[in-house]
Rosetta silent file (secondary structure, phi, psi, omega in degrees, C-alpha in Angstrom):
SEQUENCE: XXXXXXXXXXXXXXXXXXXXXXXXXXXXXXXXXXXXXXXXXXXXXXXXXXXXXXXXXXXXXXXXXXXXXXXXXXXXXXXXXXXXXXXXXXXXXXXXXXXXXXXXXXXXXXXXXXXXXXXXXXXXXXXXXXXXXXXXXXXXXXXXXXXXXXXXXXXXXXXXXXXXXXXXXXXXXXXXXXXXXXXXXXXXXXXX
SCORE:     score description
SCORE:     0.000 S_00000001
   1 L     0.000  -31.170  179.767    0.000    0.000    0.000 S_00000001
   2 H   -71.482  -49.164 -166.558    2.931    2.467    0.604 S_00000001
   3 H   -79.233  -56.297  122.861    4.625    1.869   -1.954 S_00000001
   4 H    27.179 -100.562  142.512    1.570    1.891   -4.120 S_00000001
   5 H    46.685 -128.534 -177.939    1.430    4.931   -2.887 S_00000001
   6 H   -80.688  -15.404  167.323    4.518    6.694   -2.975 S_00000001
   7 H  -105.235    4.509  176.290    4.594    5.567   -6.634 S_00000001
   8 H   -86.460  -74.285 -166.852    0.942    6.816   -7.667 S_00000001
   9 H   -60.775  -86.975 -148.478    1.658   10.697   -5.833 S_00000001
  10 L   -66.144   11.231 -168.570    5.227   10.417   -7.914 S_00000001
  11 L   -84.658  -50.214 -155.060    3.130    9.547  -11.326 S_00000001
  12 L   -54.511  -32.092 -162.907    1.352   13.197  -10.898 S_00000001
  13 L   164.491  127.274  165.621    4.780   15.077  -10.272 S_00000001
  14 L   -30.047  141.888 -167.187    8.375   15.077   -8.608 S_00000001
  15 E  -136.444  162.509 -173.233    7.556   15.791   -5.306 S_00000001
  16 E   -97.119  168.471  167.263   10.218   16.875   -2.322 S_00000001
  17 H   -44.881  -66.352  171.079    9.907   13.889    0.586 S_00000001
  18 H   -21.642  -65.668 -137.172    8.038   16.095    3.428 S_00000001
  19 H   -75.369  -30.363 -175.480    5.489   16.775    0.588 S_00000001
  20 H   -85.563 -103.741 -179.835    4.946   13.274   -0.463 S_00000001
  21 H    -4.078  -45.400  162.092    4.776   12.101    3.499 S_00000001
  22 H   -40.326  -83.913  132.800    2.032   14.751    3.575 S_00000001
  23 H    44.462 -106.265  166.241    0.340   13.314    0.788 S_00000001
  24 H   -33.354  -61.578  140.262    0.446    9.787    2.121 S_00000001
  25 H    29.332 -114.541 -159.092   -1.175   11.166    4.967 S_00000001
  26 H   -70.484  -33.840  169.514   -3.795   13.007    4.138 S_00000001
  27 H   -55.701  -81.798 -153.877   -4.981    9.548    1.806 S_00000001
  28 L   -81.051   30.364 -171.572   -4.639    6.641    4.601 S_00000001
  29 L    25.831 -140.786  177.290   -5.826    9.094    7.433 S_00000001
  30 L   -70.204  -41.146 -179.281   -5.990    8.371   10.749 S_00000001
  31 L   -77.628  -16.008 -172.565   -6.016    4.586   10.540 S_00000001
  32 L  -140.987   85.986  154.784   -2.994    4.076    8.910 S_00000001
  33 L   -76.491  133.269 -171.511   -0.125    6.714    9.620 S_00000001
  34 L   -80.047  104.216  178.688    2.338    7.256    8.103 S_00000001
  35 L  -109.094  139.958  169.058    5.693    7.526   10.123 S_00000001
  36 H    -4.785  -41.600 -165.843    9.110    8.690    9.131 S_00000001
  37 H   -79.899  -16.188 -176.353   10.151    5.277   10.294 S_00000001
  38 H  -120.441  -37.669  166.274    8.295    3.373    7.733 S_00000001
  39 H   -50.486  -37.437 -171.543    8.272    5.953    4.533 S_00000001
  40 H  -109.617   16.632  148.960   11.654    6.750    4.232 S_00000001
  41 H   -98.701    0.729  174.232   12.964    3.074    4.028 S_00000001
  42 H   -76.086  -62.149  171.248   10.209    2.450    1.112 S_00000001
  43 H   -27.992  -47.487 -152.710   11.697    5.492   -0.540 S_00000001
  44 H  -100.686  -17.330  163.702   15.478    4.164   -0.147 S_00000001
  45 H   -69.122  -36.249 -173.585   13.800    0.652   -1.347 S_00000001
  46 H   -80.941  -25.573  173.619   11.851    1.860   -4.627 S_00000001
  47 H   -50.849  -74.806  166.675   15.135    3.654   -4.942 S_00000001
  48 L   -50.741  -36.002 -166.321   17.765    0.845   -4.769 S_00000001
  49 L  -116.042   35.043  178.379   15.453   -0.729   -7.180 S_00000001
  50 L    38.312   33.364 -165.149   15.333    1.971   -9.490 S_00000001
  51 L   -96.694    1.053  170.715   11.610    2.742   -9.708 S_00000001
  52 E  -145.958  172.375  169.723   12.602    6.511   -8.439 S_00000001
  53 E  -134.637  156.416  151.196   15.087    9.010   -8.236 S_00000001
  54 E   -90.405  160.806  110.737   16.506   11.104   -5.803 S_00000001
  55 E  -159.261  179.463 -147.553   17.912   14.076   -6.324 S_00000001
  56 E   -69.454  149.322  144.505   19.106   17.449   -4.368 S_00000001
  57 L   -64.833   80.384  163.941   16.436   20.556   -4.648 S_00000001
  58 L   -61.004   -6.552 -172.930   18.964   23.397   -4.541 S_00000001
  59 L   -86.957  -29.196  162.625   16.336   25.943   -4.439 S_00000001
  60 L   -64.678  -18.115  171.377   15.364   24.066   -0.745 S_00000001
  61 L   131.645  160.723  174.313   18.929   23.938    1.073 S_00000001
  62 L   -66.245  -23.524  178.941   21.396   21.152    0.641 S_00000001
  63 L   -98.854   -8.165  175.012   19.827   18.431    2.710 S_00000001
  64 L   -71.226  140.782  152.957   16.315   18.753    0.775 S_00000001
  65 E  -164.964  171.582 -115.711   15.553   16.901   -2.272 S_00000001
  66 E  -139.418  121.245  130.911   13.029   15.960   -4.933 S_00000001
  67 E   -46.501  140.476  161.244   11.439   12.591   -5.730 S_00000001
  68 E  -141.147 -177.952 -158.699   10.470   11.342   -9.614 S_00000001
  69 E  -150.268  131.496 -156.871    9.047    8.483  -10.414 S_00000001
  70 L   -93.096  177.230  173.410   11.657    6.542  -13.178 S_00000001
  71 H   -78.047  -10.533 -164.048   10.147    4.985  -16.421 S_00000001
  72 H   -89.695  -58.983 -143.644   10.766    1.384  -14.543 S_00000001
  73 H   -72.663  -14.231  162.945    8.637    2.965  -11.749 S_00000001
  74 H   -35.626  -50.789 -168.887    6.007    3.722  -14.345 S_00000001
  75 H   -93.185  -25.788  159.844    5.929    0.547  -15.687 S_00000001
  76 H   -58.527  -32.927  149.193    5.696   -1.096  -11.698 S_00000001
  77 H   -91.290  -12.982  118.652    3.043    0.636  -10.880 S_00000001
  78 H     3.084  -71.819 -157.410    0.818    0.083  -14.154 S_00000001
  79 H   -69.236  -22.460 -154.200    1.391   -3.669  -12.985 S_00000001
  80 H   -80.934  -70.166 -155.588    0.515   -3.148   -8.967 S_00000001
  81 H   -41.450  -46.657 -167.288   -2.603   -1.148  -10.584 S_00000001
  82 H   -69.896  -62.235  176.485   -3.574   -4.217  -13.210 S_00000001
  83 L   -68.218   42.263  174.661   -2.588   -7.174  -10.503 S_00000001
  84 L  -121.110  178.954 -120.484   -3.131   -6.376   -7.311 S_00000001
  85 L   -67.545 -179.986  178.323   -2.659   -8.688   -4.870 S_00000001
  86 H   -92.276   -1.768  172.367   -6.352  -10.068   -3.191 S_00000001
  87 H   -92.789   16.045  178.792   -5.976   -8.195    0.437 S_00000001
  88 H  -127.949   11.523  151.434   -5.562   -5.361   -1.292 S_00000001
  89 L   -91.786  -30.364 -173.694   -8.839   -5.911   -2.978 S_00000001
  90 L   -67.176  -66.797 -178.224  -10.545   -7.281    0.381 S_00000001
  91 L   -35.169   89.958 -179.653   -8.512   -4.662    2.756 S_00000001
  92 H   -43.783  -51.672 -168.112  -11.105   -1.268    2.831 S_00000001
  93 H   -96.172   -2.388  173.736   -8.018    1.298    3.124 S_00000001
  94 H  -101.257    5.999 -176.778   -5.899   -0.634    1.006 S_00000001
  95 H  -108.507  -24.720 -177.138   -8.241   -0.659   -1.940 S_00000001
  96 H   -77.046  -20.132  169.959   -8.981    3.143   -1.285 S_00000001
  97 H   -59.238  -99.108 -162.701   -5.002    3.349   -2.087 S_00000001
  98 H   -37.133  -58.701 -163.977   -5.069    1.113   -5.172 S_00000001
  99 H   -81.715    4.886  157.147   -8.362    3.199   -6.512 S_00000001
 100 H   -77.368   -5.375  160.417   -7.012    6.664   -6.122 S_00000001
 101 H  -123.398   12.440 -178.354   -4.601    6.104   -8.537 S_00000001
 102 H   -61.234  -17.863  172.401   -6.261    3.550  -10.655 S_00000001
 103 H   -58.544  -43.325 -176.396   -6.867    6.412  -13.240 S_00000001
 104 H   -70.630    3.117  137.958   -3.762    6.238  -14.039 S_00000001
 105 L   -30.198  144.698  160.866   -4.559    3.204  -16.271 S_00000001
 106 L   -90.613  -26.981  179.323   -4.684    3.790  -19.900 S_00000001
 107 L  -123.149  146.407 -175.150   -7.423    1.448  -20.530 S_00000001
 108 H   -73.688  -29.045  170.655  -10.684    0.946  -19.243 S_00000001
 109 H   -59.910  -19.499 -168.993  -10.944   -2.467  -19.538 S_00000001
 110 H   -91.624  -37.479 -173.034   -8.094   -3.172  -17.267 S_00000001
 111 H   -74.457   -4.286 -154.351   -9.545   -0.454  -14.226 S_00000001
 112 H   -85.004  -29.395 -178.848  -13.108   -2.067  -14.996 S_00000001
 113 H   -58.670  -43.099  176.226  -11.228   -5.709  -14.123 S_00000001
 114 H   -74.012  -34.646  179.232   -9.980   -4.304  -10.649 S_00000001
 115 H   -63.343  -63.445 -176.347  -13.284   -2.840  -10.102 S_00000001
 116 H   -62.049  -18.490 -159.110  -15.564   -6.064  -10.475 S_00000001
 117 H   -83.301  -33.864  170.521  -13.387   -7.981   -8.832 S_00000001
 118 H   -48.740  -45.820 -171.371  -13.935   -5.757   -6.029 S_00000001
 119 H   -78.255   10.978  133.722  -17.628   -5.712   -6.117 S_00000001
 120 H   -46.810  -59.139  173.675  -17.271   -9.769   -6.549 S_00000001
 121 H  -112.388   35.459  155.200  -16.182  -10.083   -3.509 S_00000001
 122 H   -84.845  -40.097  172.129  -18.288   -6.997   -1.819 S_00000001
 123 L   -53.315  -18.348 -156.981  -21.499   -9.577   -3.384 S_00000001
 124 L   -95.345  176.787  175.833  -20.662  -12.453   -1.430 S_00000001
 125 L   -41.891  117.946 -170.049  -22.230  -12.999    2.053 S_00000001
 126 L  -167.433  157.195 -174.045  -19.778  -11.591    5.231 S_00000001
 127 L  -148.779 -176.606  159.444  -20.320  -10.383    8.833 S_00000001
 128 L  -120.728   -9.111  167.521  -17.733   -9.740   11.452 S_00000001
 129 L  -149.129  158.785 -127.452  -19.711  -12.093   13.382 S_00000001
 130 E  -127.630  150.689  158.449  -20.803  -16.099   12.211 S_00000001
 131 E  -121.044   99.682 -155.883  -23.503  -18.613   13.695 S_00000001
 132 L    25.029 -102.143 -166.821  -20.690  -21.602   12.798 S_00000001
 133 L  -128.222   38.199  126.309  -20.109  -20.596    8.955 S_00000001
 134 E   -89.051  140.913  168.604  -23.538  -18.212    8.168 S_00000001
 135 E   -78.613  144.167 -178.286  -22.917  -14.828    8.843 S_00000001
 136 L   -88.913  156.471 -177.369  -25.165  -13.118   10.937 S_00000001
 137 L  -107.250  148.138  165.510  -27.460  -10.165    9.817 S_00000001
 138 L   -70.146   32.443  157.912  -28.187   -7.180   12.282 S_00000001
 139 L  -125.796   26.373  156.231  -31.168   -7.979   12.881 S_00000001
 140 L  -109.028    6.309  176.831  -30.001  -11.243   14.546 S_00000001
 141 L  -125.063  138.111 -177.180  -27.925   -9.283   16.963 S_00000001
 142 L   -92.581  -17.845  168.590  -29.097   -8.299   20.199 S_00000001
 143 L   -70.083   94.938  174.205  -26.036   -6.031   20.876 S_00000001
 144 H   -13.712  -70.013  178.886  -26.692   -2.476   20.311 S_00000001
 145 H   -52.858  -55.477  166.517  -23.228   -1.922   19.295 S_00000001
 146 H   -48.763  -49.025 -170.580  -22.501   -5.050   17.072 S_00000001
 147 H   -41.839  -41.067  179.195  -25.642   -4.083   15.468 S_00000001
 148 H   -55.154  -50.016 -158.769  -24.044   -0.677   14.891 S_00000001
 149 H   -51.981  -59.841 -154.723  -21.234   -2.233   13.433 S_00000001
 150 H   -78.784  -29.384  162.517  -23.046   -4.339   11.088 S_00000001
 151 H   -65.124  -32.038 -162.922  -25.423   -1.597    9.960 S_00000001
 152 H   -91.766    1.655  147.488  -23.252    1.170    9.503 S_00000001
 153 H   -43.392  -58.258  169.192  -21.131   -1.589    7.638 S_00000001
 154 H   -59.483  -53.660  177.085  -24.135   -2.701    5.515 S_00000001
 155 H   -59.246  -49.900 -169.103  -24.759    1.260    4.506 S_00000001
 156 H   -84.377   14.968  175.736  -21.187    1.910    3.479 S_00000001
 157 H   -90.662  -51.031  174.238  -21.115   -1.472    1.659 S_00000001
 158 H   -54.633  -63.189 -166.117  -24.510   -0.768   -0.027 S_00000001
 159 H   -38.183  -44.804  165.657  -23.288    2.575   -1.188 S_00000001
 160 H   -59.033  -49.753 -176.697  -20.188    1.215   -2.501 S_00000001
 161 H   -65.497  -41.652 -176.159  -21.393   -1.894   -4.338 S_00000001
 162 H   -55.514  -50.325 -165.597  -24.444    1.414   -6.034 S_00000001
 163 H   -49.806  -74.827  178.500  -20.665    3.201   -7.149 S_00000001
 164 H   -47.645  -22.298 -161.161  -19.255    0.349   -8.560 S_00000001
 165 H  -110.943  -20.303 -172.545  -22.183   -0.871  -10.501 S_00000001
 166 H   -88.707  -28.066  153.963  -22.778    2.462  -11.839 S_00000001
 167 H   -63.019  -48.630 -147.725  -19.293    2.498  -13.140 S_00000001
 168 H  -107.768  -20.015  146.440  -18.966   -0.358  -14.540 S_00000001
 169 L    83.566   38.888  178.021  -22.253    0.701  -16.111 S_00000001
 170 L  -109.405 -162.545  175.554  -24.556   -2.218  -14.638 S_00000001
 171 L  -136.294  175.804 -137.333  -27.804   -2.478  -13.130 S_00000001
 172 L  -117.137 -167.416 -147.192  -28.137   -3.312   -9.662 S_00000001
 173 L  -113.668  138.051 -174.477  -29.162   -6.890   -9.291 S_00000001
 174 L   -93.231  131.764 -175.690  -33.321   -7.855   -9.119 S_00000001
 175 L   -82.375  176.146  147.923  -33.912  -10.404   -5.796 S_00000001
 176 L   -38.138  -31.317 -164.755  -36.846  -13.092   -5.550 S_00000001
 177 L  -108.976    3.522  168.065  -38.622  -10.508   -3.998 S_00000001
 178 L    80.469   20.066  168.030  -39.061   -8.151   -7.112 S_00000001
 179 L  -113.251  163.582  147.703  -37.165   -4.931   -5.081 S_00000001
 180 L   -69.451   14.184 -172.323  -33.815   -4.014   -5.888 S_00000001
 181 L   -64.282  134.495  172.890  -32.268   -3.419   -2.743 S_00000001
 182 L   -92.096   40.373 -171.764  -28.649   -4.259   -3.632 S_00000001
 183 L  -143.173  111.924  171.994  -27.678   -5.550   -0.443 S_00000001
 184 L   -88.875   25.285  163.026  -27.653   -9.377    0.099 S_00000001
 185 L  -122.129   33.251  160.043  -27.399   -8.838    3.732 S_00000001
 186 L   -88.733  142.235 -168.556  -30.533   -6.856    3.810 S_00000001
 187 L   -60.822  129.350 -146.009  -33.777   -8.606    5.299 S_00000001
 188 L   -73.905  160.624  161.303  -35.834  -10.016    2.530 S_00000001
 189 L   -57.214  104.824  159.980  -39.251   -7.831    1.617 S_00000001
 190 L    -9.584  127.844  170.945  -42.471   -8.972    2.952 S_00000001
 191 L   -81.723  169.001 -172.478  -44.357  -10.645    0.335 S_00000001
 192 L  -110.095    0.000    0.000  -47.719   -9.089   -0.975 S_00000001
């Protein structure tokens, strides 16, 4: 995801470190910070392995200097974008990563491929908590809080799966029960 990343922010434009750290940031919020301690050995890695360059920014002072993103690093992140791995389709902040730079595709067919696969596995059936192997719905949970979980879980899932289908230029999918609610962990519709 960092590196992801730190090679996405270096597609738009040479960037000094600080500025890039910023960046990085301001993307993975709060849940995932970014510290000094973990950014600037990805930098000295993508580096050694020639997917960037350093070099100094004299108009900033002698120890400042300017990121670029190499033609190698160009062509590595293309592939991270086309490929990537499946926790970083599953993984909510690591997919939010992948699809802020996913533009930087050339073809649509290839971001449309990353896309379904997400909402492939947004379709199937999941909880954070199981009755043996079904997943439970909130309205099976007597815990205020779990419920919260699993509802406000269910909204930003629904919303997401509505994005994605409207990208990809689909139609949301008709149930057994002749509504469209797009959510197969919503409670089925009274029949009439």
């Amino acid at each position: 995801m960092l590196e992801l990343a730190i090679l996405g922010f270096l597609a738009e434009r040479p960037l000094p470190g600080h500025e890039l750290r910023r960046r990085i940031s301001q993307l993975t919020g709060y849940t995932r910070p970014v510290s000094d301690g973990s950014l600037y050995p990805a930098i000295n890695r993508l580096t050694r392995a020639g997917l960037i360059e350093r070099r100094a920014d004299p108009a900033a002072g002698a120890a400042r200097y300017v990121l670029s993103l190499t033609a190698a690093g160009r062509a590595d992140m293309l592939q991270r974008l086309r490929k990537p791995a499946g926790h970083e389709i599953t993984d909510f902040t690591r997919f939010y990563v992948l699809l802020a730079f996913l533009s930087h595709l050339p073809d649509v067919a290839e971001r449309h491929a990353v896309l379904r696969r997400r909402l492939d596995f947004l379709e199937e059936p999941a909880s954070f908590f199981y009755d043996n192997e079904r997943p439970l719905r909130a309205e099976e949970i007597a815990d205020p809080y779990r419920r919260g979980m699993l509802l406000t879980a269910r909204a930003t899932s629904r919303a997401e799966r509505t994005w994605l289908r409207e990208t990809l230029g689909e139609e949301p999918p008709v149930f057994d029960t002749g509504c469209t609610d797009s959510d197969p962990h919503a409670p089925a519709a009274p029949a009439s």
